[in-house]
Amino acid sequence: MTKKNDIDKYIDKFPKGTQDKLIQVREIIKSTVTEAEETISYGMPTFKLNGTYLIYFAGYKNHIGIYPVPNNKEFEEDFSSYKTSGKGTIRFPLDKPIPTDLIKKIVEFRVAENLQKVKTKTK
């Protein structure tokens, strides 16, 4: 099992400004879903809940990416200011403030999906 220290090592590889944004994203996720487990998966910081991958985030030269994000009408307006992909990615530019409320909304949506999967499996 990967220790959360590995996420610290991941973040430390980036320039200071990017590190600050990655730390901010990590803290938003941690505070939204306190019972989630931190790990590294596919080379990215990852949060797991109920033994299932919940959300990934990663740093890049010009943005922070979050995966997967909901692909439904409820988020269309929220996502309109950002680059997204059909593969469930949203990109937050490094030269803009991190949208705390939007990240929290994404994480809460993913938690609800996760809990629904757990309920379905236990039936």
PDB file of C-alpha atoms in Angstrom:
ATOM      1  CA  MET A   1       0.000   0.000   0.000  1.00  0.00           C
ATOM      2  CA  THR A   2       1.318   3.432  -0.903  1.00  0.00           C
ATOM      3  CA  LYS A   3       1.712   5.876   1.963  1.00  0.00           C
ATOM      4  CA  LYS A   4       0.402   9.434   1.803  1.00  0.00           C
ATOM      5  CA  ASN A   5       4.033  10.531   1.985  1.00  0.00           C
ATOM      6  CA  ASP A   6       4.258   9.445  -1.665  1.00  0.00           C
ATOM      7  CA  ILE A   7       1.791  12.199  -2.543  1.00  0.00           C
ATOM      8  CA  ASP A   8       4.074  14.667  -0.784  1.00  0.00           C
ATOM      9  CA  LYS A   9       6.954  13.394  -2.934  1.00  0.00           C
ATOM     10  CA  TYR A  10       4.781  13.749  -6.069  1.00  0.00           C
ATOM     11  CA  ILE A  11       3.921  17.357  -5.214  1.00  0.00           C
ATOM     12  CA  ASP A  12       7.545  18.209  -4.340  1.00  0.00           C
ATOM     13  CA  LYS A  13       8.579  17.555  -7.974  1.00  0.00           C
ATOM     14  CA  PHE A  14       6.722  20.671  -9.174  1.00  0.00           C
ATOM     15  CA  PRO A  15       7.618  24.375  -9.098  1.00  0.00           C
ATOM     16  CA  LYS A  16       6.478  26.227  -5.964  1.00  0.00           C
ATOM     17  CA  GLY A  17       3.383  27.838  -7.541  1.00  0.00           C
ATOM     18  CA  THR A  18       2.166  24.494  -8.865  1.00  0.00           C
ATOM     19  CA  GLN A  19       2.923  22.837  -5.532  1.00  0.00           C
ATOM     20  CA  ASP A  20       0.716  25.381  -3.779  1.00  0.00           C
ATOM     21  CA  LYS A  21      -2.182  24.626  -6.141  1.00  0.00           C
ATOM     22  CA  LEU A  22      -1.728  20.850  -5.813  1.00  0.00           C
ATOM     23  CA  ILE A  23      -1.692  21.151  -2.023  1.00  0.00           C
ATOM     24  CA  GLN A  24      -4.851  23.244  -2.192  1.00  0.00           C
ATOM     25  CA  VAL A  25      -6.646  20.646  -4.366  1.00  0.00           C
ATOM     26  CA  ARG A  26      -5.496  17.863  -2.042  1.00  0.00           C
ATOM     27  CA  GLU A  27      -6.783  19.724   1.023  1.00  0.00           C
ATOM     28  CA  ILE A  28     -10.163  20.407  -0.614  1.00  0.00           C
ATOM     29  CA  ILE A  29     -10.577  16.705  -1.366  1.00  0.00           C
ATOM     30  CA  LYS A  30      -9.371  15.612   2.096  1.00  0.00           C
ATOM     31  CA  SER A  31     -11.705  18.017   3.883  1.00  0.00           C
ATOM     32  CA  THR A  32     -14.676  17.000   1.725  1.00  0.00           C
ATOM     33  CA  VAL A  33     -14.248  13.262   2.205  1.00  0.00           C
ATOM     34  CA  THR A  34     -12.264  12.783   5.402  1.00  0.00           C
ATOM     35  CA  GLU A  35     -12.623   8.997   5.405  1.00  0.00           C
ATOM     36  CA  ALA A  36     -10.968   8.591   1.990  1.00  0.00           C
ATOM     37  CA  GLU A  37      -7.609   6.857   1.715  1.00  0.00           C
ATOM     38  CA  GLU A  38      -4.748   8.589  -0.109  1.00  0.00           C
ATOM     39  CA  THR A  39      -2.576   6.635  -2.517  1.00  0.00           C
ATOM     40  CA  ILE A  40      -0.788   6.887  -5.859  1.00  0.00           C
ATOM     41  CA  SER A  41      -2.377   5.212  -8.874  1.00  0.00           C
ATOM     42  CA  TYR A  42      -1.370   5.556 -12.520  1.00  0.00           C
ATOM     43  CA  GLY A  43       1.403   7.827 -11.221  1.00  0.00           C
ATOM     44  CA  MET A  44      -1.111  10.346  -9.824  1.00  0.00           C
ATOM     45  CA  PRO A  45      -2.330  11.283  -6.358  1.00  0.00           C
ATOM     46  CA  THR A  46      -5.528   9.346  -5.793  1.00  0.00           C
ATOM     47  CA  PHE A  47      -8.246   9.122  -3.189  1.00  0.00           C
ATOM     48  CA  LYS A  48     -10.031   5.817  -2.577  1.00  0.00           C
ATOM     49  CA  LEU A  49     -13.294   5.264  -0.744  1.00  0.00           C
ATOM     50  CA  ASN A  50     -14.804   1.911   0.182  1.00  0.00           C
ATOM     51  CA  GLY A  51     -11.986   0.143  -1.664  1.00  0.00           C
ATOM     52  CA  THR A  52     -12.779   1.949  -4.931  1.00  0.00           C
ATOM     53  CA  TYR A  53     -10.971   4.777  -6.673  1.00  0.00           C
ATOM     54  CA  LEU A  54     -12.824   8.016  -6.056  1.00  0.00           C
ATOM     55  CA  ILE A  55     -10.849  10.840  -7.635  1.00  0.00           C
ATOM     56  CA  TYR A  56      -7.407  11.497  -9.098  1.00  0.00           C
ATOM     57  CA  PHE A  57      -5.575  14.779  -9.529  1.00  0.00           C
ATOM     58  CA  ALA A  58      -2.352  15.675 -11.299  1.00  0.00           C
ATOM     59  CA  GLY A  59      -0.095  18.610 -12.020  1.00  0.00           C
ATOM     60  CA  TYR A  60       1.006  19.700 -15.470  1.00  0.00           C
ATOM     61  CA  LYS A  61       2.961  22.577 -16.961  1.00  0.00           C
ATOM     62  CA  ASN A  62      -0.082  24.854 -17.338  1.00  0.00           C
ATOM     63  CA  HIS A  63      -2.900  23.255 -15.363  1.00  0.00           C
ATOM     64  CA  ILE A  64      -4.114  20.920 -12.638  1.00  0.00           C
ATOM     65  CA  GLY A  65      -6.236  18.020 -13.897  1.00  0.00           C
ATOM     66  CA  ILE A  66      -8.954  16.210 -11.974  1.00  0.00           C
ATOM     67  CA  TYR A  67     -10.342  12.817 -13.012  1.00  0.00           C
ATOM     68  CA  PRO A  68     -12.996  11.517 -13.376  1.00  0.00           C
ATOM     69  CA  VAL A  69     -15.512  14.294 -13.376  1.00  0.00           C
ATOM     70  CA  PRO A  70     -19.250  13.944 -13.910  1.00  0.00           C
ATOM     71  CA  ASN A  71     -20.403  14.024 -17.494  1.00  0.00           C
ATOM     72  CA  ASN A  72     -23.940  15.211 -17.016  1.00  0.00           C
ATOM     73  CA  LYS A  73     -26.100  18.299 -17.457  1.00  0.00           C
ATOM     74  CA  GLU A  74     -25.875  19.233 -13.783  1.00  0.00           C
ATOM     75  CA  PHE A  75     -22.258  20.313 -14.331  1.00  0.00           C
ATOM     76  CA  GLU A  76     -22.463  21.914 -17.805  1.00  0.00           C
ATOM     77  CA  GLU A  77     -22.588  25.492 -16.534  1.00  0.00           C
ATOM     78  CA  ASP A  78     -19.939  24.840 -13.872  1.00  0.00           C
ATOM     79  CA  PHE A  79     -17.554  23.386 -16.442  1.00  0.00           C
ATOM     80  CA  SER A  80     -18.154  25.994 -19.163  1.00  0.00           C
ATOM     81  CA  SER A  81     -15.147  28.115 -18.088  1.00  0.00           C
ATOM     82  CA  TYR A  82     -12.702  25.202 -18.200  1.00  0.00           C
ATOM     83  CA  LYS A  83     -11.262  22.746 -20.687  1.00  0.00           C
ATOM     84  CA  THR A  84     -12.812  19.318 -20.324  1.00  0.00           C
ATOM     85  CA  SER A  85     -12.663  16.056 -22.203  1.00  0.00           C
ATOM     86  CA  GLY A  86     -15.143  13.319 -22.920  1.00  0.00           C
ATOM     87  CA  LYS A  87     -12.921  11.033 -20.853  1.00  0.00           C
ATOM     88  CA  GLY A  88     -13.988  12.728 -17.624  1.00  0.00           C
ATOM     89  CA  THR A  89     -11.239  15.318 -17.214  1.00  0.00           C
ATOM     90  CA  ILE A  90     -11.352  18.943 -16.171  1.00  0.00           C
ATOM     91  CA  ARG A  91      -8.346  21.267 -16.330  1.00  0.00           C
ATOM     92  CA  PHE A  92      -7.845  24.185 -13.972  1.00  0.00           C
ATOM     93  CA  PRO A  93      -5.301  26.688 -15.366  1.00  0.00           C
ATOM     94  CA  LEU A  94      -2.413  27.500 -13.059  1.00  0.00           C
ATOM     95  CA  ASP A  95      -2.809  31.212 -13.734  1.00  0.00           C
ATOM     96  CA  LYS A  96      -6.342  31.268 -12.249  1.00  0.00           C
ATOM     97  CA  PRO A  97      -7.564  30.669  -8.689  1.00  0.00           C
ATOM     98  CA  ILE A  98      -8.502  27.085  -7.835  1.00  0.00           C
ATOM     99  CA  PRO A  99     -12.327  26.815  -7.836  1.00  0.00           C
ATOM    100  CA  THR A 100     -12.762  25.429  -4.334  1.00  0.00           C
ATOM    101  CA  ASP A 101     -16.555  25.158  -4.457  1.00  0.00           C
ATOM    102  CA  LEU A 102     -16.519  23.374  -7.820  1.00  0.00           C
ATOM    103  CA  ILE A 103     -13.933  20.829  -6.695  1.00  0.00           C
ATOM    104  CA  LYS A 104     -15.946  20.202  -3.553  1.00  0.00           C
ATOM    105  CA  LYS A 105     -19.104  19.715  -5.666  1.00  0.00           C
ATOM    106  CA  ILE A 106     -17.289  17.236  -7.945  1.00  0.00           C
ATOM    107  CA  VAL A 107     -15.970  15.265  -4.959  1.00  0.00           C
ATOM    108  CA  GLU A 108     -19.393  15.193  -3.288  1.00  0.00           C
ATOM    109  CA  PHE A 109     -20.921  13.890  -6.530  1.00  0.00           C
ATOM    110  CA  ARG A 110     -18.252  11.182  -6.783  1.00  0.00           C
ATOM    111  CA  VAL A 111     -18.836  10.186  -3.136  1.00  0.00           C
ATOM    112  CA  ALA A 112     -22.560   9.787  -3.858  1.00  0.00           C
ATOM    113  CA  GLU A 113     -21.734   7.627  -6.898  1.00  0.00           C
ATOM    114  CA  ASN A 114     -19.343   5.562  -4.785  1.00  0.00           C
ATOM    115  CA  LEU A 115     -21.901   5.003  -2.041  1.00  0.00           C
ATOM    116  CA  GLN A 116     -24.516   3.999  -4.610  1.00  0.00           C
ATOM    117  CA  LYS A 117     -22.115   1.385  -6.040  1.00  0.00           C
ATOM    118  CA  VAL A 118     -21.492   0.020  -2.551  1.00  0.00           C
ATOM    119  CA  LYS A 119     -25.255  -0.262  -1.922  1.00  0.00           C
ATOM    120  CA  THR A 120     -25.755  -2.013  -5.262  1.00  0.00           C
ATOM    121  CA  LYS A 121     -22.971  -4.514  -4.536  1.00  0.00           C
ATOM    122  CA  THR A 122     -24.338  -5.385  -1.106  1.00  0.00           C
ATOM    123  CA  LYS A 123     -27.834  -6.199  -2.415  1.00  0.00           C
TER     124      LYS A 123
END
